[in-house]
mmCIF file of C-alpha atoms and ligand atoms in Angstrom:
data_model
loop_
_atom_site.group_PDB
_atom_site.id
_atom_site.type_symbol
_atom_site.label_atom_id
_atom_site.label_comp_id
_atom_site.label_asym_id
_atom_site.label_seq_id
_atom_site.Cartn_x
_atom_site.Cartn_y
_atom_site.Cartn_z
ATOM 1 C CA MET A 99 128.103 117.784 97.229
ATOM 2 C CA SER A 100 125.712 117.716 93.853
ATOM 3 C CA VAL A 101 124.971 114.793 91.791
ATOM 4 C CA ALA A 102 126.063 116.332 88.684
ATOM 5 C CA SER A 103 129.645 116.942 90.395
ATOM 6 C CA LYS A 104 130.210 113.525 91.319
ATOM 7 C CA GLY A 105 130.804 112.508 87.807
ATOM 8 C CA GLN A 106 128.922 108.968 88.583
ATOM 9 C CA ARG A 107 125.251 107.461 88.880
ATOM 10 C CA VAL A 108 123.467 107.459 92.216
ATOM 11 C CA THR A 109 123.663 104.364 93.219
ATOM 12 C CA VAL A 110 121.020 102.390 95.600
ATOM 13 C CA PRO A 111 123.390 101.790 98.290
ATOM 14 C CA GLU A 112 124.124 105.399 97.862
ATOM 15 C CA LEU A 113 120.235 106.188 98.435
ATOM 16 C CA ARG A 114 119.328 103.605 101.038
ATOM 17 C CA GLY A 115 121.986 105.232 103.286
ATOM 18 C CA ARG A 116 120.758 108.591 102.568
ATOM 19 C CA LYS A 117 117.875 107.799 105.285
ATOM 20 C CA GLY A 118 116.721 110.728 107.677
ATOM 21 C CA ALA A 119 120.207 112.984 105.700
ATOM 22 C CA GLU A 120 120.230 115.483 103.032
ATOM 23 C CA PRO A 121 116.234 115.075 101.089
ATOM 24 C CA ILE A 122 116.109 112.457 97.761
ATOM 25 C CA VAL A 123 115.225 114.549 94.856
ATOM 26 C CA VAL A 124 113.222 112.426 92.508
ATOM 27 C CA LEU A 125 111.356 113.607 89.218
ATOM 28 C CA THR A 126 109.997 111.318 86.552
ATOM 29 C CA ALA A 127 111.176 111.236 83.265
ATOM 30 C CA TYR A 128 110.401 109.673 79.932
ATOM 31 C CA THR A 129 112.306 110.582 77.219
ATOM 32 C CA ALA A 130 116.583 111.057 76.468
ATOM 33 C CA PRO A 131 116.190 115.103 76.065
ATOM 34 C CA GLN A 132 113.674 115.355 79.100
ATOM 35 C CA ALA A 133 116.346 113.321 80.893
ATOM 36 C CA ARG A 134 119.512 115.679 79.909
ATOM 37 C CA ILE A 135 117.848 118.329 81.189
ATOM 38 C CA LEU A 136 117.243 117.000 84.405
ATOM 39 C CA ASP A 137 119.837 114.936 85.170
ATOM 40 C CA PRO A 138 122.411 117.791 87.177
ATOM 41 C CA HIS A 139 119.576 118.292 89.451
ATOM 42 C CA VAL A 140 118.061 115.225 90.860
ATOM 43 C CA ASP A 141 119.084 111.868 92.009
ATOM 44 C CA VAL A 142 116.625 109.864 91.060
ATOM 45 C CA LEU A 143 114.952 109.513 87.074
ATOM 46 C CA LEU A 144 111.865 107.624 87.482
ATOM 47 C CA VAL A 145 110.264 106.227 84.731
ATOM 48 C CA GLY A 146 106.909 106.344 85.877
ATOM 49 C CA ASP A 147 104.189 104.481 84.405
ATOM 50 C CA SER A 148 102.423 107.884 84.735
ATOM 51 C CA LEU A 149 103.122 107.918 81.155
ATOM 52 C CA GLY A 150 100.233 106.143 80.107
ATOM 53 C CA MET A 151 98.560 109.422 80.885
ATOM 54 C CA VAL A 152 100.894 112.261 80.853
ATOM 55 C CA ILE A 153 102.804 111.320 77.206
ATOM 56 C CA TYR A 154 99.808 108.464 75.911
ATOM 57 C CA GLY A 155 96.448 110.155 77.091
ATOM 58 C CA LEU A 156 95.283 107.466 78.490
ATOM 59 C CA ASP A 157 92.675 107.233 81.186
ATOM 60 C CA SER A 158 94.882 105.561 84.320
ATOM 61 C CA THR A 159 98.123 103.616 84.044
ATOM 62 C CA LEU A 160 96.508 100.177 83.362
ATOM 63 C CA GLY A 161 97.012 99.812 79.182
ATOM 64 C CA VAL A 162 100.728 100.645 79.562
ATOM 65 C CA THR A 163 102.789 97.356 78.523
ATOM 66 C CA LEU A 164 106.394 96.151 79.582
ATOM 67 C CA ASP A 165 107.373 97.621 75.910
ATOM 68 C CA MET A 166 106.005 100.643 76.846
ATOM 69 C CA MET A 167 108.188 100.932 79.986
ATOM 70 C CA ILE A 168 111.105 98.973 78.355
ATOM 71 C CA ALA A 169 111.616 101.478 75.657
ATOM 72 C CA HIS A 170 111.496 105.106 77.613
ATOM 73 C CA GLY A 171 113.362 103.280 80.386
ATOM 74 C CA ALA A 172 116.295 103.028 77.719
ATOM 75 C CA ALA A 173 116.057 106.076 76.188
ATOM 76 C CA VAL A 174 116.448 107.796 79.998
ATOM 77 C CA GLY A 175 118.849 105.885 80.602
ATOM 78 C CA ARG A 176 120.739 107.420 77.224
ATOM 79 C CA GLY A 177 119.824 110.690 78.095
ATOM 80 C CA SER A 178 121.420 110.498 81.381
ATOM 81 C CA ARG A 179 124.903 109.903 83.253
ATOM 82 C CA HIS A 180 124.070 110.814 86.828
ATOM 83 C CA ALA A 181 121.381 110.190 88.198
ATOM 84 C CA CYS A 182 119.623 106.414 89.510
ATOM 85 C CA VAL A 183 117.267 105.446 86.664
ATOM 86 C CA ILE A 184 114.058 103.164 88.238
ATOM 87 C CA VAL A 185 111.548 101.798 86.361
ATOM 88 C CA ASP A 186 107.935 101.042 86.989
ATOM 89 C CA LEU A 187 106.928 97.676 86.439
ATOM 90 C CA PRO A 188 103.662 97.909 84.712
ATOM 91 C CA PHE A 189 100.355 96.504 85.669
ATOM 92 C CA ALA A 190 99.577 92.718 85.180
ATOM 93 C CA SER A 191 103.821 92.674 84.737
ATOM 94 C CA TYR A 192 104.414 91.588 88.626
ATOM 95 C CA GLN A 193 101.101 90.396 90.145
ATOM 96 C CA GLU A 194 100.658 87.020 88.923
ATOM 97 C CA SER A 195 103.300 85.276 90.648
ATOM 98 C CA PRO A 196 107.419 86.209 91.906
ATOM 99 C CA ALA A 197 108.106 84.571 89.201
ATOM 100 C CA GLN A 198 106.493 86.487 86.914
ATOM 101 C CA ALA A 199 107.414 89.604 88.065
ATOM 102 C CA TYR A 200 111.399 88.199 88.208
ATOM 103 C CA ARG A 201 110.910 87.387 84.714
ATOM 104 C CA ASN A 202 109.631 90.624 83.626
ATOM 105 C CA ALA A 203 111.868 92.538 86.160
ATOM 106 C CA ALA A 204 114.989 91.311 84.751
ATOM 107 C CA ARG A 205 114.206 91.649 80.806
ATOM 108 C CA VAL A 206 113.244 95.354 82.217
ATOM 109 C CA MET A 207 117.080 96.279 84.062
ATOM 110 C CA ALA A 208 118.930 94.063 81.126
ATOM 111 C CA GLU A 209 117.077 95.988 78.370
ATOM 112 C CA THR A 210 116.669 99.490 79.758
ATOM 113 C CA GLY A 211 120.473 99.526 81.564
ATOM 114 C CA CYS A 212 118.290 100.644 84.808
ATOM 115 C CA ALA A 213 119.442 100.313 88.441
ATOM 116 C CA ALA A 214 116.159 99.091 90.021
ATOM 117 C CA VAL A 215 112.515 98.755 89.057
ATOM 118 C CA LYS A 216 109.039 99.872 91.497
ATOM 119 C CA LEU A 217 106.412 97.988 92.068
ATOM 120 C CA GLU A 218 103.264 99.084 93.550
ATOM 121 C CA GLY A 219 101.685 97.167 96.724
ATOM 122 C CA GLY A 220 101.951 95.910 100.249
ATOM 123 C CA VAL A 221 101.424 93.457 102.650
ATOM 124 C CA GLU A 222 100.192 91.517 99.767
ATOM 125 C CA MET A 223 103.684 91.933 97.607
ATOM 126 C CA ALA A 224 106.136 91.055 99.998
ATOM 127 C CA PRO A 225 107.051 87.802 98.814
ATOM 128 C CA THR A 226 107.245 89.150 95.137
ATOM 129 C CA VAL A 227 109.557 92.045 96.794
ATOM 130 C CA GLU A 228 111.959 89.717 98.751
ATOM 131 C CA PHE A 229 112.285 86.803 96.081
ATOM 132 C CA LEU A 230 113.464 89.866 93.327
ATOM 133 C CA VAL A 231 116.259 91.485 96.400
ATOM 134 C CA LYS A 232 117.020 88.417 96.902
ATOM 135 C CA ARG A 233 118.042 87.443 93.444
ATOM 136 C CA SER A 234 119.626 90.875 92.608
ATOM 137 C CA ILE A 235 116.946 93.249 91.936
ATOM 138 C CA PRO A 236 116.450 95.860 93.706
ATOM 139 C CA VAL A 237 113.353 97.246 94.161
ATOM 140 C CA MET A 238 111.428 100.472 95.047
ATOM 141 C CA GLY A 239 108.236 99.919 96.811
ATOM 142 C CA HIS A 240 104.800 102.023 96.184
ATOM 143 C CA VAL A 241 102.151 102.332 99.237
ATOM 144 C CA GLY A 242 99.598 104.507 99.691
ATOM 145 C CA LEU A 243 97.773 105.389 97.103
ATOM 146 C CA MET A 244 97.988 102.909 94.557
ATOM 147 C CA PRO A 245 96.982 103.927 91.262
ATOM 148 C CA GLN A 246 97.168 100.555 89.226
ATOM 149 C CA SER A 247 94.202 100.171 91.825
ATOM 150 C CA VAL A 248 92.166 103.040 90.934
ATOM 151 C CA HIS A 249 89.243 100.790 89.784
ATOM 152 C CA ALA A 250 89.654 99.016 93.241
ATOM 153 C CA TYR A 251 89.555 102.896 94.750
ATOM 154 C CA GLY A 252 86.749 103.851 92.397
ATOM 155 C CA GLY A 253 88.671 106.657 91.707
ATOM 156 C CA PHE A 254 92.141 108.699 92.826
ATOM 157 C CA ARG A 255 91.374 108.966 96.593
ATOM 158 C CA VAL A 256 93.624 109.888 99.309
ATOM 159 C CA GLN A 257 93.988 107.253 101.285
ATOM 160 C CA GLY A 258 94.495 106.482 105.038
ATOM 161 C CA ARG A 259 91.809 108.990 106.029
ATOM 162 C CA GLY A 260 90.284 106.094 108.458
ATOM 163 C CA GLU A 261 92.040 104.454 111.565
ATOM 164 C CA ALA A 262 92.282 101.218 110.297
ATOM 165 C CA ASP A 263 92.756 102.622 106.943
ATOM 166 C CA GLY A 264 95.796 104.284 108.247
ATOM 167 C CA ARG A 265 97.015 101.228 110.246
ATOM 168 C CA ALA A 266 96.834 99.200 107.248
ATOM 169 C CA ILE A 267 99.119 101.901 104.957
ATOM 170 C CA VAL A 268 101.483 101.677 107.826
ATOM 171 C CA GLU A 269 101.909 97.918 108.192
ATOM 172 C CA ASP A 270 102.011 97.519 104.184
ATOM 173 C CA ALA A 271 105.297 99.902 103.957
ATOM 174 C CA ARG A 272 106.530 98.148 107.073
ATOM 175 C CA ALA A 273 106.358 94.641 104.992
ATOM 176 C CA ILE A 274 108.064 96.236 101.846
ATOM 177 C CA ALA A 275 110.838 97.440 103.688
ATOM 178 C CA GLY A 276 111.487 94.116 105.886
ATOM 179 C CA ALA A 277 110.997 92.193 102.394
ATOM 180 C CA GLY A 278 114.294 93.950 101.160
ATOM 181 C CA ALA A 279 112.745 97.274 99.212
ATOM 182 C CA PHE A 280 115.719 99.344 99.525
ATOM 183 C CA SER A 281 113.312 102.740 99.157
ATOM 184 C CA MET A 282 109.488 103.367 98.389
ATOM 185 C CA VAL A 283 106.890 105.679 97.423
ATOM 186 C CA VAL A 284 104.566 107.264 99.592
ATOM 187 C CA GLU A 285 101.313 108.560 97.530
ATOM 188 C CA GLY A 286 98.311 110.301 98.192
ATOM 189 C CA VAL A 287 98.115 110.251 102.070
ATOM 190 C CA ILE A 288 96.831 112.008 104.958
ATOM 191 C CA GLU A 289 100.070 113.447 106.415
ATOM 192 C CA PRO A 290 100.448 111.706 109.964
ATOM 193 C CA VAL A 291 100.363 108.424 107.838
ATOM 194 C CA GLY A 292 103.466 109.239 105.260
ATOM 195 C CA ARG A 293 104.895 110.585 108.500
ATOM 196 C CA GLU A 294 104.166 107.333 110.801
ATOM 197 C CA ILE A 295 105.498 105.267 107.850
ATOM 198 C CA THR A 296 108.601 107.725 107.557
ATOM 199 C CA ALA A 297 109.488 107.273 110.727
ATOM 200 C CA SER A 298 108.869 103.836 111.517
ATOM 201 C CA VAL A 299 110.802 101.864 108.181
ATOM 202 C CA ALA A 300 114.352 101.988 107.919
ATOM 203 C CA VAL A 301 114.374 102.942 104.174
ATOM 204 C CA PRO A 302 113.871 106.411 102.213
ATOM 205 C CA THR A 303 110.376 107.392 101.862
ATOM 206 C CA ILE A 304 109.840 109.152 98.695
ATOM 207 C CA GLY A 305 106.939 111.231 98.853
ATOM 208 C CA ILE A 306 104.026 112.545 96.866
ATOM 209 C CA GLY A 307 101.042 114.378 98.468
ATOM 210 C CA ALA A 308 102.280 112.591 101.630
ATOM 211 C CA SER A 309 104.466 114.562 104.242
ATOM 212 C CA PRO A 310 106.976 116.755 104.233
ATOM 213 C CA SER A 311 108.678 114.547 106.447
ATOM 214 C CA CYS A 312 109.199 112.081 104.101
ATOM 215 C CA ASP A 313 113.078 111.227 103.115
ATOM 216 C CA GLY A 314 112.462 112.905 99.780
ATOM 217 C CA GLN A 315 110.024 114.101 97.327
ATOM 218 C CA VAL A 316 108.488 112.959 93.723
ATOM 219 C CA LEU A 317 106.701 114.701 91.481
ATOM 220 C CA VAL A 318 105.629 114.324 87.961
ATOM 221 C CA THR A 319 107.701 116.676 85.921
ATOM 222 C CA GLU A 320 105.254 117.488 83.112
ATOM 223 C CA ASP A 321 102.862 118.825 86.345
ATOM 224 C CA MET A 322 105.601 120.622 87.987
ATOM 225 C CA ALA A 323 106.585 122.790 84.602
ATOM 226 C CA GLY A 324 102.540 123.355 83.789
ATOM 227 C CA LEU A 325 103.068 121.071 80.490
ATOM 228 C CA PHE A 326 100.158 118.421 81.527
ATOM 229 C CA ALA A 327 97.219 120.982 82.221
ATOM 230 C CA GLU A 328 94.189 118.148 82.451
ATOM 231 C CA PHE A 329 94.009 119.238 86.177
ATOM 232 C CA THR A 330 96.834 119.952 88.757
ATOM 233 C CA PRO A 331 96.706 117.981 92.031
ATOM 234 C CA ARG A 332 96.676 119.950 95.416
ATOM 235 C CA PHE A 333 100.333 118.424 96.180
ATOM 236 C CA VAL A 334 101.767 119.958 93.153
ATOM 237 C CA ARG A 335 103.239 123.324 93.037
ATOM 238 C CA ARG A 336 103.818 124.738 89.601
ATOM 239 C CA TYR A 337 107.436 125.740 89.019
ATOM 240 C CA ALA A 338 106.787 127.151 85.406
ATOM 241 C CA GLU A 339 104.332 127.775 82.954
ATOM 242 C CA LEU A 340 105.984 125.368 79.821
ATOM 243 C CA GLY A 341 103.039 124.818 78.140
ATOM 244 C CA GLU A 342 101.639 128.281 78.229
ATOM 245 C CA ALA A 343 105.124 129.494 76.848
ATOM 246 C CA LEU A 344 105.015 126.685 74.039
ATOM 247 C CA GLY A 345 101.530 127.964 73.126
ATOM 248 C CA GLU A 346 103.176 131.363 72.802
ATOM 249 C CA ALA A 347 106.219 130.401 70.577
ATOM 250 C CA VAL A 348 103.973 127.936 68.191
ATOM 251 C CA ALA A 349 101.486 130.692 67.610
ATOM 252 C CA ALA A 350 104.511 132.910 66.800
ATOM 253 C CA TYR A 351 106.097 130.773 64.383
ATOM 254 C CA ALA A 352 102.817 129.935 62.615
ATOM 255 C CA ALA A 353 102.325 133.904 62.214
ATOM 256 C CA ASP A 354 105.594 133.781 60.491
ATOM 257 C CA VAL A 355 104.845 130.750 58.272
ATOM 258 C CA ARG A 356 101.756 132.686 56.896
ATOM 259 C CA ALA A 357 103.123 135.719 56.820
ATOM 260 C CA ARG A 358 106.139 134.464 54.818
ATOM 261 C CA ARG A 359 108.365 135.645 57.588
ATOM 262 C CA PHE A 360 109.865 132.390 58.284
ATOM 263 C CA PRO A 361 112.039 130.857 56.889
ATOM 264 C CA GLY A 362 114.343 133.583 56.294
ATOM 265 C CA PRO A 363 117.337 133.180 53.230
ATOM 266 C CA GLU A 364 119.442 132.693 56.728
ATOM 267 C CA HIS A 365 117.759 129.606 56.739
ATOM 268 C CA CYS A 366 118.228 128.432 53.347
ATOM 269 C CA PHE A 367 120.661 126.342 51.584
ATOM 270 C CA GLY A 368 122.455 128.045 48.364
ATOM 271 C CA VAL A 369 121.008 131.787 48.201
ATOM 272 C CA PRO A 370 123.450 134.285 46.765
ATOM 273 C CA LYS A 371 124.788 136.664 49.416
ATOM 274 C CA ARG A 372 122.529 139.865 48.228
ATOM 275 C CA ALA A 373 119.753 137.656 47.001
ATOM 276 C CA LYS A 374 116.200 138.751 47.779
ATOM 277 C CA LEU A 375 113.708 135.759 48.413
ATOM 278 C CA ALA A 376 109.860 135.964 47.885
HETATM 279 O O1 LIG B 573 104.147 106.665 87.894
HETATM 280 C C1 LIG B 573 104.536 107.686 88.294
HETATM 281 O O2 LIG B 573 104.891 108.354 87.934
HETATM 282 C C2 LIG B 573 104.915 107.218 90.113
HETATM 283 C C3 LIG B 573 105.082 108.553 90.712
HETATM 284 C C4 LIG B 573 103.827 109.585 90.594
HETATM 285 C C5 LIG B 573 105.300 108.187 92.050
HETATM 286 O O3 LIG B 573 104.455 106.520 90.302
#
């Protein structure tokens, strides 16, 4: 049954129950009009902190603030009816302590109406995940390539290439699942690591540059729709070239304005029926 035909929002327990079943479809959304378009087709609308780069033109996600996430999370909530809305906790809003994470996650949930928060981290974040989950804040984890750690990596690099690195990421995933995360994003890892994580945790994995065997997949909407042309990672399939289409539409509009072909009488108010304008 399609998400839209159920007539209610997808819930966190429903997503958790999809392990090994029908793949979970996730896309990022940052605005109400975008959410309205995506909502009938997806299970989850992820308000990702990738909005720092995609919407605000930042170099990384590190400059994204809690207020930015709350404003965009609330907009996506208003623009959707069916998908489960999950909002990223931004850099430095949860790493300091479980209490800091609780305070900020609770604010995100109360002010956006989202069903869950997502946070990056492995073994070291497991106590925080447990603290939140025990206090009724559903948590989606995020392991593998964690964009908030870009400076620790020295760049956006595929993770898990060495034997020990791969093992550590699988341990991260197990720790987060053991702490109560209901699902987790697995990003930018070599395929065998994505596959092994999916086989070894009891909650759904959502892959991005991970493995087709993940329990679901996520892409940044602007990447798959051809709206973010800065660069296209290998793991993205472009389903449309909306950036090109928009460029052509804007060029046609500009030409019409310059040639006085727009606006026409039909776009004006109070024009006598047979009057010819300019
Ligand atoms: O911030 C984001 O959009 C994300 C997804 C790419 C998983 O974390």
